[in-house]
Tab-separated table of C-alpha atoms in Angstrom:
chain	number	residue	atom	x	y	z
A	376	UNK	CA	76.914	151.192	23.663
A	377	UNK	CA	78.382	151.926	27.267
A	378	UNK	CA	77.154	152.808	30.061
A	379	UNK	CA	79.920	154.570	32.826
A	380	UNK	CA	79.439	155.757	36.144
A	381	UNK	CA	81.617	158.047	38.123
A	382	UNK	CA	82.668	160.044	41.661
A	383	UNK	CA	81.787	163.129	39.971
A	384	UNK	CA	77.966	161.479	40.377
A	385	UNK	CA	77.097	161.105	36.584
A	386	UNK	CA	75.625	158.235	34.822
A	387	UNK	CA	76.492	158.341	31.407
A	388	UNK	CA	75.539	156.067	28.254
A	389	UNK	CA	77.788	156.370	25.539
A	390	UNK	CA	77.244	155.794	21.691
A	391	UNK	CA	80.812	154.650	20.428
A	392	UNK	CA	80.282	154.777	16.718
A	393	UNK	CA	79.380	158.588	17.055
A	394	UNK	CA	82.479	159.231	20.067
A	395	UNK	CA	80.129	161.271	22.029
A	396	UNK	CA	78.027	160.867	25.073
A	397	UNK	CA	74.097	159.945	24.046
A	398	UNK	CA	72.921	160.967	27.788
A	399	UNK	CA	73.811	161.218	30.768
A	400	UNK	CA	71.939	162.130	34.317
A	401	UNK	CA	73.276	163.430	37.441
A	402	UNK	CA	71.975	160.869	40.263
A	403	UNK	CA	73.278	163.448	42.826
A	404	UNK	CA	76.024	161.389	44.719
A	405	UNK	CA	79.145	159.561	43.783
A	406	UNK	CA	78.372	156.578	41.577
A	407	UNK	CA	80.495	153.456	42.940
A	408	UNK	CA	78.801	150.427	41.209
A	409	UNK	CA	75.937	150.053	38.171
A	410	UNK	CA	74.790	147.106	35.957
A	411	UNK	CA	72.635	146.182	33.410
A	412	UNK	CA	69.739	143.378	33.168
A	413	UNK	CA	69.657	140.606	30.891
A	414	UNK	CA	67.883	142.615	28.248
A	415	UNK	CA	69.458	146.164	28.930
A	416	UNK	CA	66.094	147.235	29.734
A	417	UNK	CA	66.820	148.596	32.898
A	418	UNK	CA	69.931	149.909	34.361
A	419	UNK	CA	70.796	150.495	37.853
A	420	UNK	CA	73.287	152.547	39.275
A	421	UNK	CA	74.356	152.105	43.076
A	422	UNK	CA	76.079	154.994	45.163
A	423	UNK	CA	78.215	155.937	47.857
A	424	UNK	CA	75.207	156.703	50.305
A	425	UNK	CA	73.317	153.314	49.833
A	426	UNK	CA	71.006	153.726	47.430
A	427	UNK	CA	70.034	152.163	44.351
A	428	UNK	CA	68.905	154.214	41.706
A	429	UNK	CA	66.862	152.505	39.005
A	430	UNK	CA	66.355	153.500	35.014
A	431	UNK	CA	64.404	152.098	32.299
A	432	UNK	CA	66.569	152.691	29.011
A	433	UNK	CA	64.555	153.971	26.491
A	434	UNK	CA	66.589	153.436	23.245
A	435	UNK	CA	69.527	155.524	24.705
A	436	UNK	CA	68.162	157.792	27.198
A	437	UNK	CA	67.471	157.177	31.216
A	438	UNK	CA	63.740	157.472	32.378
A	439	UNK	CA	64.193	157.112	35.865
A	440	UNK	CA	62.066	154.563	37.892
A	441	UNK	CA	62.544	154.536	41.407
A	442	UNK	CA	65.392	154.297	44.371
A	443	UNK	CA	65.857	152.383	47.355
A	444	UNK	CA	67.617	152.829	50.405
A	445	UNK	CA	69.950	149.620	51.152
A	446	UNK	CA	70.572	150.130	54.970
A	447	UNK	CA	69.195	148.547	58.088
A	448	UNK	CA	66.219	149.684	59.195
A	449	UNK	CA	67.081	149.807	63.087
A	450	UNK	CA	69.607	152.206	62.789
A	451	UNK	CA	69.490	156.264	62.992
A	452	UNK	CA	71.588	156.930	60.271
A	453	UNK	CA	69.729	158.572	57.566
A	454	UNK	CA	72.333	157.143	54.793
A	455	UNK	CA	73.662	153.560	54.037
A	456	UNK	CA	77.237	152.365	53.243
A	457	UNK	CA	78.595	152.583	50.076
A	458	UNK	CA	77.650	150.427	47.338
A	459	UNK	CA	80.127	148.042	46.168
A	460	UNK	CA	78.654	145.745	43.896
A	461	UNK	CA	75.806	145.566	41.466
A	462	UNK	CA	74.415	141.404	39.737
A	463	UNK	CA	71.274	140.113	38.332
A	464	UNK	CA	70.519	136.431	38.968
A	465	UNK	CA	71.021	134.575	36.780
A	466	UNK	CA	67.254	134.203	34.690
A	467	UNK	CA	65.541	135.928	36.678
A	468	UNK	CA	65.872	140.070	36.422
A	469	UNK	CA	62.999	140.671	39.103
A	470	UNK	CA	65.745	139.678	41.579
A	471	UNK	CA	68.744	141.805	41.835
A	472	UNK	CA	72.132	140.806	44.644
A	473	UNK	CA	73.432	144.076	45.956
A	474	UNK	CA	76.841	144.373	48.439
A	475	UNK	CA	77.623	147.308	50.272
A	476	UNK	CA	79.824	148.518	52.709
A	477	UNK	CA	78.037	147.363	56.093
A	478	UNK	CA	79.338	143.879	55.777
A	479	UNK	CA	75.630	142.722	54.092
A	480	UNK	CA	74.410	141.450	50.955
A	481	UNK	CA	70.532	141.674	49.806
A	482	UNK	CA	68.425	140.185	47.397
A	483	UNK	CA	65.921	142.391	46.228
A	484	UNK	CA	62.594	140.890	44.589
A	485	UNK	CA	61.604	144.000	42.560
A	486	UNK	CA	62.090	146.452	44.871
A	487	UNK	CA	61.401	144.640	47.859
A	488	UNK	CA	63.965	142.981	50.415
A	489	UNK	CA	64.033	139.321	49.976
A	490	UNK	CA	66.627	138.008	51.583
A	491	UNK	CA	70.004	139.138	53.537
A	492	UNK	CA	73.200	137.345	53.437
A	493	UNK	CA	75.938	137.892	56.277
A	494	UNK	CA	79.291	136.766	57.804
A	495	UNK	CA	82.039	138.027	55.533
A	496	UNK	CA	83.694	141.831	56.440
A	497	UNK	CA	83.362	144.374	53.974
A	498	UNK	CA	83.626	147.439	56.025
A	499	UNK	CA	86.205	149.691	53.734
A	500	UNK	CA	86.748	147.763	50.191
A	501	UNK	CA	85.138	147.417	46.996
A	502	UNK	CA	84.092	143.690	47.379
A	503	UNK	CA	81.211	142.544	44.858
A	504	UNK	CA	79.266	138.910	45.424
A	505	UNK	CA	77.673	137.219	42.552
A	506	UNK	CA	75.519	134.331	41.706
A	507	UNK	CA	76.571	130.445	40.714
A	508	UNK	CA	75.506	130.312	36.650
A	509	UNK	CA	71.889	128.245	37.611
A	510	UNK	CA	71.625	131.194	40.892
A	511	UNK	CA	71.756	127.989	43.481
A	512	UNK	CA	74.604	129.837	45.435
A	513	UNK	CA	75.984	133.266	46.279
A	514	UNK	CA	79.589	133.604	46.361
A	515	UNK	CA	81.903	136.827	47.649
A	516	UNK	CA	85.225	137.580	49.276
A	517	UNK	CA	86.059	139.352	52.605
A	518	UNK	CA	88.635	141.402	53.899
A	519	UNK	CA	89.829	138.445	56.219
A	520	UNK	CA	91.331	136.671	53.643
A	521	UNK	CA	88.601	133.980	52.561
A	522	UNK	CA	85.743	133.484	50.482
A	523	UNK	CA	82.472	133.199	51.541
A	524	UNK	CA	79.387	130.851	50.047
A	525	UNK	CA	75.868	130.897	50.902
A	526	UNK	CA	73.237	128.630	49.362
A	527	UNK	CA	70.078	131.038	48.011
A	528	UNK	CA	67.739	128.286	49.432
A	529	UNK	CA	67.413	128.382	53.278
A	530	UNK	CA	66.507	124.636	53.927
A	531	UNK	CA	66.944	125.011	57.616
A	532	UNK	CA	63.607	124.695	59.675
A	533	UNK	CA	63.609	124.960	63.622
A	534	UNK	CA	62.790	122.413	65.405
A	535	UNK	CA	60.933	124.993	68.026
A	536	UNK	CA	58.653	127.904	67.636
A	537	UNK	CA	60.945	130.515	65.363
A	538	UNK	CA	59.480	133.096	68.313
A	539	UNK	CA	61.575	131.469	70.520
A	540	UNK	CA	64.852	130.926	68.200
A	541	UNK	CA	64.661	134.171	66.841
A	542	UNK	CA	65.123	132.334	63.314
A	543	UNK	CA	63.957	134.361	60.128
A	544	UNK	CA	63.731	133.297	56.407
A	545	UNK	CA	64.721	136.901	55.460
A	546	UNK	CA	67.652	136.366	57.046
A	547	UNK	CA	70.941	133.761	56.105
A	548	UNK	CA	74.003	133.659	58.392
A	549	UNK	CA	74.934	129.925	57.596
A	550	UNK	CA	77.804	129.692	55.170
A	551	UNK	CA	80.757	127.780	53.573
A	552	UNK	CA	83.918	129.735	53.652
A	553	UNK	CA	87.777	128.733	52.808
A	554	UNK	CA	91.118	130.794	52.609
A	555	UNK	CA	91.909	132.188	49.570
A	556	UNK	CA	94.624	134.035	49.687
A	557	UNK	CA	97.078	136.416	51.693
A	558	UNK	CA	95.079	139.660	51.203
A	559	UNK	CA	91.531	140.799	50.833
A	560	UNK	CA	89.016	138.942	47.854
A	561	UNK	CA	87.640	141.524	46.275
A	562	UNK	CA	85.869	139.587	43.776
A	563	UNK	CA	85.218	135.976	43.743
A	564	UNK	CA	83.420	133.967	40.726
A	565	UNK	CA	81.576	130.393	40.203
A	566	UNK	CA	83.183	129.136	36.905
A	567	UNK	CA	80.757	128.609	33.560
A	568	UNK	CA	79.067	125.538	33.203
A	569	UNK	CA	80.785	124.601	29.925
A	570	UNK	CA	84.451	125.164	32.378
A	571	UNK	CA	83.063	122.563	34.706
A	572	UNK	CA	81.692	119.882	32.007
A	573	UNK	CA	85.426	120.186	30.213
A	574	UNK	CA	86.616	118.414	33.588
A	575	UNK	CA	84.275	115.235	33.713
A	576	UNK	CA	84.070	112.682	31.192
A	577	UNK	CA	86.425	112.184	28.013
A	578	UNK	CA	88.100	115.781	28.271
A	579	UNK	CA	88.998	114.911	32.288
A	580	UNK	CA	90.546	111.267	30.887
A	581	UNK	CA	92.190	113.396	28.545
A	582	UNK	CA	93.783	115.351	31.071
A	583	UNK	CA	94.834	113.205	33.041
A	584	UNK	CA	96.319	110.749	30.679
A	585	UNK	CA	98.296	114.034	30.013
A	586	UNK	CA	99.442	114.695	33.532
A	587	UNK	CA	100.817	110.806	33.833
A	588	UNK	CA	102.279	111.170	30.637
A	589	UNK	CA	103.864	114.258	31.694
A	590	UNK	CA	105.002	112.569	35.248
A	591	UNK	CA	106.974	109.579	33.627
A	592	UNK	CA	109.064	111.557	31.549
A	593	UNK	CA	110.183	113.912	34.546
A	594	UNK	CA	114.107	113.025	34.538
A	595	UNK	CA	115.632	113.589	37.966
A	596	UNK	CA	117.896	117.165	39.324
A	597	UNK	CA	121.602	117.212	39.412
A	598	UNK	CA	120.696	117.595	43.697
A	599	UNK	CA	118.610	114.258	43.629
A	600	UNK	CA	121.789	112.517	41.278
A	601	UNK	CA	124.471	114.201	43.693
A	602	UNK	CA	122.314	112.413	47.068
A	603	UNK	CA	121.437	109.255	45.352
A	604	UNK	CA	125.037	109.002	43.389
A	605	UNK	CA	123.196	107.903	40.223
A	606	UNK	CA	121.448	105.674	41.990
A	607	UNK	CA	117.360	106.919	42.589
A	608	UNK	CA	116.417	104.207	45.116
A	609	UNK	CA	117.313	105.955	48.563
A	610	UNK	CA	120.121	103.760	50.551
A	611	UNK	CA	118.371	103.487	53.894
A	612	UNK	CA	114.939	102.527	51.795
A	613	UNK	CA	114.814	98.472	51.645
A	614	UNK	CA	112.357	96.904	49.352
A	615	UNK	CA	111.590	93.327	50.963
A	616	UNK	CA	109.545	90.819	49.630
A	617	UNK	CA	107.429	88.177	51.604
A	618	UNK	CA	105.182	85.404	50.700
A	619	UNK	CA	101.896	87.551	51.420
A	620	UNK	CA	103.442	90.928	49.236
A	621	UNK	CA	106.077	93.727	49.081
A	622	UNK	CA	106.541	95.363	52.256
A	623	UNK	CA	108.942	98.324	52.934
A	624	UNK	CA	111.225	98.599	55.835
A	625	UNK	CA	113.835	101.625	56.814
A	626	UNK	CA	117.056	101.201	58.339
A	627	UNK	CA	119.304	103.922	59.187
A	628	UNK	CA	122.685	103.821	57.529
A	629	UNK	CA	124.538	103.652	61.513
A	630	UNK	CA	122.152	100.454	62.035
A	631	UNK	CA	122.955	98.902	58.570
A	632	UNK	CA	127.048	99.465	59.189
A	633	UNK	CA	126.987	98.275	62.751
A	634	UNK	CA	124.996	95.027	62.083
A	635	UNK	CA	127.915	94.641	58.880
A	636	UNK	CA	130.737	95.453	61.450
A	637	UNK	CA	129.112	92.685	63.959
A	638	UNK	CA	128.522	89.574	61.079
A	639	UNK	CA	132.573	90.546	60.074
A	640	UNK	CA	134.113	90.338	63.745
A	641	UNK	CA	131.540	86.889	63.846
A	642	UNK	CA	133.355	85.499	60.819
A	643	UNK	CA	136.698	86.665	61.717
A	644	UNK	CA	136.236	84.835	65.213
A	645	UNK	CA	135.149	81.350	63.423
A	646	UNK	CA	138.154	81.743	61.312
A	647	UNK	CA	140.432	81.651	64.367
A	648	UNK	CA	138.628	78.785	65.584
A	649	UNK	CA	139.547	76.916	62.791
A	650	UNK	CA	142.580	77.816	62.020
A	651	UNK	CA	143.387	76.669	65.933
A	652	UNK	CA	142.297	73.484	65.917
């Protein structure tokens, strides 16, 4: 079974063995993001307006459950932005992560704001966050190039009366964020667990006894033979050894030739003293 959501404001569910659509319902605006709980219990379908439209699948058919309006509450606008992206966490399918088009993402307990997430731009693009596999972290790109992280626990406490500070536990502002590349993230994902346990332990030695491997048999380009005339050791790099170790000194090739130049007009000069007397 699939479930398919479109502009023309349709949410369908479709039975592939029988090529035909099993039902559908019209949620009366353009459908821009949906997902499914754990179970596929419950489906939810966001829109171009800002709402949320919830369904409890009943074999194949939507029985609509409720809506909610994903805005902020201080402004006069009697819609929200668009809906861009649609997750469960992680083990939990009371609690649903919802980005939209106002730069904001929400956690919804049930149907009840939770929490709100905010410092990456998403004004114009179809940018979805998600949750790290055990839901400690929220991660989502931006239209300024990076990706954002915010940790789902808000372990900050102020030091002064939150009346004062203005601080809020509904509310999370403090984030990691890092450049990912030269135009907008539109989606950005936390790796499996079973990706990050390949990379510890024997399968990490394994890897890297591969990468050395790999290193020592890299043979040298016709440019690097051409400088070094067969020879890899660079000619103004001087390996000297002393009592206490190996130390490394560089001399520029003008230094090394004058200091030959000066020892040969040196020995030249003894020679006429000798040959004089």
């Amino acid at each position: 079974k699939i479930r398919s959501g479109s502009l023309d404001g349709k949410l369908r569910f479709w039975s592939i063995p029988d090529h035909r659509v099993a039902d559908w319902v019209d949620i009366g605006e353009m459908v821009t993001a949906a997902s499914f709980n754990s179970d596929g219990s419950t489906a939810v379908a966001g829109s171009y307006k800002g709402k949320c439209h919830f369904y409890r699948m009943d074999g194949v058919r939507f029985d609509y459950i409720t809506h909610l309006d994903v805005r902020n509450t201080k402004s006069n606008k009697a819609s929200g932005k668009k809906i861009t992206g649609l997750s469960w966490m992680p083990g939990d399918d009371n609690k649903l992560l919802v980005t939209s088009n106002d730069s904001r993402i929400r956690v919804y307990d049930g149907y009840t704001l939770a929490c709100k997430y905010k410092g990456h731009k998403n004004n114009n693009s179809q940018i979805r966050a998600s949750f790290s596999p055990g839901a400690e972290f929220i991660v989502c790109g931006s239209e300024d190039e990076h990706v954002y992280v915010w940790s789902t626990v808000n372990s900050f406490v102020p030091s002064i009366n939150p009346i004062y500070t203005g601080y809020r536990r509904d509310k999370h502002s403090s984030y990691e964020q890092f450049a990912a590349q030269h135009d907008i993230a539109t989606v950005a994902l936390f790796a499996p667990d079973e990706v990050r346990r390949s990379r510890t332990g024997d399968a990490a030695a394994a890897v890297a006894a591969a990468r050395a491997a790999a290193k020592e048999q890299l043979q040298p380009t016709k440019a690097a033979e051409a400088l070094f005339a067969g020879n890899m050791t660079s000619p103004s790099f001087a390996r000297v050894s002393a009592s206490e170790g190996t130390t490394h000194s560089r001399t520029s090739s003008k230094e090394t030739n004058a200091k030959e130049i000066e020892l040969a007009d040196v020995g030249a000069e003894e020679g006429d003293d000798v040959g004089g007397e």
